[in-house]
Amino acid sequence: MIPLVYDQINHWGRDDEFFLALLKKLNVQFIADLGCGTGRWTTHLAQKGYIITAIDPNEEAIDMAKSKDHPGNVNWIVGDSTDLQFNTYDAVIMTANVAQVFLTDDSWEQVISDVIQSLKVGGHFIFDTRNPLAKVWKEWEKDKTPDLAKDRLSGDSLEIYTEYEGFEGDIYTFYEIIKNTTIDKVLIHEKMQLRFRTQEEYAESLKQIGFTQIETYGDWEFKQANSENKSFIFHCVK
């Protein structure tokens, strides 16, 4: 997630609508948005009247989020899951496949342990992830066309390229390159890694940490997930 261009190349979609619809069904008020990034989605939550704690380790992203126009019901924090407050939230949510950035079993276990402790009894943990069986990276690797954006300060034209290194085990490595075409200069060349866990691996880890109710939806519909789905949405209850 590169704050400079994130909002320009990630637009409102079915996933955002689904998360909002799910939260509305649950009748929650106090929400932690973990891995909130630039606050692209968080600001929509705020406009719906939720009281939000928004956490991300990227200081530049949080600064950008704070600069956006939204109601004053958001507490922005530069941090991670260890900054979640004990027994506080009606729901903790991680959107945009944030679950995949936790590459080790220990780091994932730390996150879900922090989450379950931060939820009130009956609270909800909601997150999405890609189904490794769908092999979405094959589509990524075929697309050679750069994304286009603007530098929000200078107005210069930017191109975003991706270079793919591939898998080692179940960890996929790629590089995001942002080039300022006005001055013909590469501004950012950043290594990215995602772990592709199976639906069964996620479910087992959530059970082990203490979630007793786990429902998995597929592809942004309120239907039970299956192996054909590209995306899984986990809904766990404490």
Short mmCIF file of C-alpha atoms in Angstrom, two decimals:
data_model
loop_
_atom_site.label_atom_id
_atom_site.label_comp_id
_atom_site.label_asym_id
_atom_site.label_seq_id
_atom_site.Cartn_x
_atom_site.Cartn_y
_atom_site.Cartn_z
CA MET A 1 0.00 0.00 0.00
CA ILE A 2 1.67 3.18 -1.26
CA PRO A 3 -0.15 6.26 0.13
CA LEU A 4 0.98 8.54 -2.72
CA VAL A 5 -1.29 6.78 -5.23
CA TYR A 6 -3.49 4.39 -3.23
CA ASP A 7 -6.76 6.32 -3.36
CA GLN A 8 -6.37 7.09 -7.06
CA ILE A 9 -6.13 3.45 -8.15
CA ASN A 10 -8.45 1.84 -5.58
CA HIS A 11 -12.03 2.93 -6.14
CA TRP A 12 -15.30 2.19 -4.34
CA GLY A 13 -16.55 -1.27 -5.22
CA ARG A 14 -18.59 -4.34 -4.34
CA ASP A 15 -16.32 -5.17 -1.43
CA ASP A 16 -16.97 -1.79 0.20
CA GLU A 17 -20.73 -2.14 -0.27
CA PHE A 18 -20.65 -5.66 1.18
CA PHE A 19 -18.77 -4.62 4.32
CA LEU A 20 -21.16 -1.72 4.92
CA ALA A 21 -24.18 -4.01 4.44
CA LEU A 22 -22.76 -6.58 6.85
CA LEU A 23 -22.05 -3.97 9.52
CA LYS A 24 -25.59 -2.61 9.14
CA LYS A 25 -27.02 -6.10 9.72
CA LEU A 26 -24.97 -6.45 12.92
CA ASN A 27 -26.17 -3.23 14.55
CA VAL A 28 -22.74 -2.27 15.92
CA GLN A 29 -21.45 1.13 17.07
CA PHE A 30 -17.81 0.96 18.23
CA ILE A 31 -15.53 -0.25 15.41
CA ALA A 32 -11.78 -0.72 15.03
CA ASP A 33 -10.59 -0.42 11.43
CA LEU A 34 -7.30 -2.33 11.56
CA GLY A 35 -4.97 -1.59 8.64
CA CYS A 36 -7.01 1.47 7.71
CA GLY A 37 -4.36 2.84 5.33
CA THR A 38 -5.26 6.25 3.91
CA GLY A 39 -8.73 6.09 5.44
CA ARG A 40 -10.38 5.66 2.04
CA TRP A 41 -12.98 3.33 3.54
CA THR A 42 -12.83 4.62 7.12
CA THR A 43 -14.22 8.00 6.14
CA HIS A 44 -17.34 6.29 4.72
CA LEU A 45 -17.79 4.51 8.06
CA ALA A 46 -17.47 7.81 9.89
CA GLN A 47 -20.14 9.38 7.67
CA LYS A 48 -22.48 6.52 8.66
CA GLY A 49 -22.12 7.55 12.31
CA TYR A 50 -19.92 4.74 13.64
CA ILE A 51 -17.39 5.56 16.37
CA ILE A 52 -14.08 4.37 14.96
CA THR A 53 -10.56 3.61 16.07
CA ALA A 54 -8.48 3.56 12.87
CA ILE A 55 -5.03 1.95 13.08
CA ASP A 56 -2.21 1.61 10.55
CA PRO A 57 1.59 1.35 10.88
CA ASN A 58 2.18 3.69 7.92
CA GLU A 59 2.55 7.23 9.28
CA GLU A 60 2.26 8.81 5.82
CA ALA A 61 -1.06 7.00 5.27
CA ILE A 62 -2.44 8.15 8.62
CA ASP A 63 -1.40 11.75 7.90
CA MET A 64 -3.26 11.55 4.59
CA ALA A 65 -6.31 10.05 6.33
CA LYS A 66 -6.37 12.85 8.89
CA SER A 67 -6.35 15.46 6.12
CA LYS A 68 -9.64 14.18 4.67
CA ASP A 69 -13.01 15.77 5.36
CA HIS A 70 -15.01 13.53 7.68
CA PRO A 71 -17.00 13.74 10.94
CA GLY A 72 -14.91 13.94 14.12
CA ASN A 73 -15.76 10.41 15.33
CA VAL A 74 -12.44 8.80 14.30
CA ASN A 75 -9.39 8.25 16.50
CA TRP A 76 -6.42 7.84 14.11
CA ILE A 77 -3.48 5.80 15.47
CA VAL A 78 -0.09 5.04 13.92
CA GLY A 79 0.36 1.49 15.20
CA ASP A 80 -0.75 -2.12 14.92
CA SER A 81 -3.01 -4.69 16.59
CA THR A 82 -1.21 -4.27 19.92
CA ASP A 83 -2.81 -0.79 20.09
CA LEU A 84 -6.32 -2.27 20.24
CA GLN A 85 -8.00 -1.60 23.60
CA PHE A 86 -9.10 -4.56 25.75
CA ASN A 87 -12.81 -5.53 25.68
CA THR A 88 -13.81 -2.35 23.82
CA TYR A 89 -15.15 -2.90 20.30
CA ASP A 90 -18.40 -4.21 18.84
CA ALA A 91 -16.49 -5.06 15.67
CA VAL A 92 -12.91 -5.20 14.38
CA ILE A 93 -12.65 -5.11 10.62
CA MET A 94 -9.75 -5.55 8.17
CA THR A 95 -10.53 -4.73 4.55
CA ALA A 96 -8.55 -4.82 1.29
CA ASN A 97 -6.93 -8.22 1.98
CA VAL A 98 -4.87 -6.84 4.89
CA ALA A 99 -4.84 -10.36 6.38
CA GLN A 100 -2.39 -11.43 3.67
CA VAL A 101 0.40 -9.07 4.77
CA PHE A 102 1.02 -11.15 7.93
CA LEU A 103 3.57 -13.53 6.48
CA THR A 104 4.42 -15.73 9.49
CA ASP A 105 2.17 -17.91 11.65
CA ASP A 106 3.38 -16.01 14.72
CA SER A 107 2.48 -12.58 13.31
CA TRP A 108 -0.99 -13.78 12.27
CA GLU A 109 -1.56 -15.43 15.65
CA GLN A 110 -0.53 -12.18 17.37
CA VAL A 111 -3.10 -10.21 15.36
CA ILE A 112 -6.05 -12.50 15.97
CA SER A 113 -5.11 -12.86 19.65
CA ASP A 114 -5.10 -9.06 20.00
CA VAL A 115 -8.39 -8.84 18.10
CA ILE A 116 -10.30 -11.38 20.20
CA GLN A 117 -9.15 -9.73 23.42
CA SER A 118 -10.22 -6.32 22.15
CA LEU A 119 -13.77 -7.40 21.30
CA LYS A 120 -16.70 -7.29 23.68
CA VAL A 121 -18.46 -10.62 24.22
CA GLY A 122 -20.63 -11.10 21.14
CA GLY A 123 -18.32 -8.82 19.13
CA HIS A 124 -17.49 -9.42 15.48
CA PHE A 125 -14.20 -9.89 13.62
CA ILE A 126 -14.56 -9.39 9.86
CA PHE A 127 -11.85 -9.65 7.21
CA ASP A 128 -11.34 -10.62 3.59
CA THR A 129 -8.64 -12.58 1.79
CA ARG A 130 -7.98 -14.07 -1.63
CA ASN A 131 -8.57 -17.74 -2.34
CA PRO A 132 -5.24 -19.30 -3.42
CA LEU A 133 -7.13 -21.87 -5.54
CA ALA A 134 -8.34 -19.03 -7.81
CA LYS A 135 -4.70 -18.18 -8.68
CA VAL A 136 -5.44 -14.47 -9.14
CA TRP A 137 -1.73 -13.76 -9.59
CA LYS A 138 -1.96 -15.25 -13.10
CA GLU A 139 -4.28 -12.39 -14.07
CA TRP A 140 -1.94 -9.85 -12.42
CA GLU A 141 1.06 -11.13 -14.36
CA LYS A 142 -0.72 -10.84 -17.72
CA ASP A 143 -1.55 -7.15 -17.20
CA LYS A 144 1.42 -5.12 -18.43
CA THR A 145 -0.45 -1.80 -18.63
CA PRO A 146 0.68 0.79 -16.06
CA ASP A 147 -1.88 2.47 -13.81
CA LEU A 148 -2.01 6.26 -14.12
CA ALA A 149 -2.16 8.81 -11.32
CA LYS A 150 -1.22 12.37 -10.42
CA ASP A 151 1.12 13.71 -7.78
CA ARG A 152 -1.39 15.51 -5.56
CA LEU A 153 1.11 18.25 -4.65
CA SER A 154 2.87 19.00 -7.96
CA GLY A 155 0.19 17.75 -10.35
CA ASP A 156 2.84 15.76 -12.25
CA SER A 157 1.76 12.63 -14.12
CA LEU A 158 2.65 9.29 -12.51
CA GLU A 159 2.78 5.75 -13.86
CA ILE A 160 2.56 2.71 -11.59
CA TYR A 161 4.21 -0.49 -12.76
CA THR A 162 4.37 -3.90 -11.12
CA GLU A 163 7.19 -6.44 -11.42
CA TYR A 164 6.43 -10.00 -10.31
CA GLU A 165 8.96 -12.28 -8.67
CA GLY A 166 6.59 -15.12 -7.79
CA PHE A 167 6.23 -17.66 -5.01
CA GLU A 168 8.46 -19.08 -2.35
CA GLY A 169 6.26 -21.52 -0.48
CA ASP A 170 2.91 -19.74 -0.11
CA ILE A 171 4.43 -16.23 -0.03
CA TYR A 172 4.15 -14.19 -3.22
CA THR A 173 6.66 -11.40 -3.88
CA PHE A 174 6.28 -8.46 -6.26
CA TYR A 175 7.53 -4.88 -6.61
CA GLU A 176 5.57 -1.65 -7.07
CA ILE A 177 7.35 1.04 -9.10
CA ILE A 178 6.07 4.61 -9.30
CA LYS A 179 7.57 6.81 -11.99
CA ASN A 180 7.11 10.55 -12.40
CA THR A 181 6.80 10.81 -16.17
CA THR A 182 7.02 14.63 -16.15
CA ILE A 183 10.62 14.52 -14.91
CA ASP A 184 11.33 10.92 -16.01
CA LYS A 185 12.29 9.74 -12.52
CA VAL A 186 11.43 6.64 -10.48
CA LEU A 187 10.10 7.89 -7.14
CA ILE A 188 9.33 4.59 -5.43
CA HIS A 189 10.51 1.00 -5.94
CA GLU A 190 8.95 -1.00 -3.13
CA LYS A 191 8.99 -4.71 -2.34
CA MET A 192 5.59 -6.24 -1.47
CA GLN A 193 4.80 -9.70 -0.11
CA LEU A 194 1.52 -11.50 0.43
CA ARG A 195 0.81 -14.87 2.01
CA PHE A 196 -1.87 -17.00 0.39
CA ARG A 197 -3.39 -19.11 3.17
CA THR A 198 -6.22 -21.54 2.46
CA GLN A 199 -9.73 -21.17 3.82
CA GLU A 200 -9.05 -24.16 6.07
CA GLU A 201 -5.86 -22.62 7.47
CA TYR A 202 -7.68 -19.42 8.39
CA ALA A 203 -10.60 -21.29 9.94
CA GLU A 204 -8.32 -23.50 12.03
CA SER A 205 -6.29 -20.54 13.33
CA LEU A 206 -9.46 -18.67 14.30
CA LYS A 207 -10.84 -21.71 16.16
CA GLN A 208 -7.53 -22.20 17.97
CA ILE A 209 -7.56 -18.60 19.19
CA GLY A 210 -11.08 -18.97 20.59
CA PHE A 211 -13.65 -17.89 17.98
CA THR A 212 -16.55 -20.33 18.21
CA GLN A 213 -18.77 -18.95 15.44
CA ILE A 214 -17.08 -18.61 12.05
CA GLU A 215 -18.97 -17.94 8.83
CA THR A 216 -17.27 -17.55 5.46
CA TYR A 217 -18.91 -15.74 2.55
CA GLY A 218 -17.71 -15.85 -1.06
CA ASP A 219 -17.19 -13.10 -3.62
CA TRP A 220 -19.10 -10.30 -1.88
CA GLU A 221 -22.42 -12.10 -1.63
CA PHE A 222 -24.23 -13.34 1.46
CA LYS A 223 -23.71 -16.93 0.33
CA GLN A 224 -21.51 -19.61 1.83
CA ALA A 225 -18.01 -19.64 0.32
CA ASN A 226 -16.85 -22.44 -1.95
CA SER A 227 -13.59 -23.40 -3.64
CA GLU A 228 -14.55 -21.56 -6.85
CA ASN A 229 -14.68 -18.14 -5.17
CA LYS A 230 -11.91 -15.60 -5.75
CA SER A 231 -12.44 -13.90 -2.39
CA PHE A 232 -13.37 -15.13 1.08
CA ILE A 233 -14.97 -12.92 3.71
CA PHE A 234 -14.66 -14.28 7.23
CA HIS A 235 -17.17 -13.27 9.90
CA CYS A 236 -16.24 -14.48 13.37
CA VAL A 237 -18.11 -13.92 16.63
CA LYS A 238 -16.56 -13.85 20.10
#
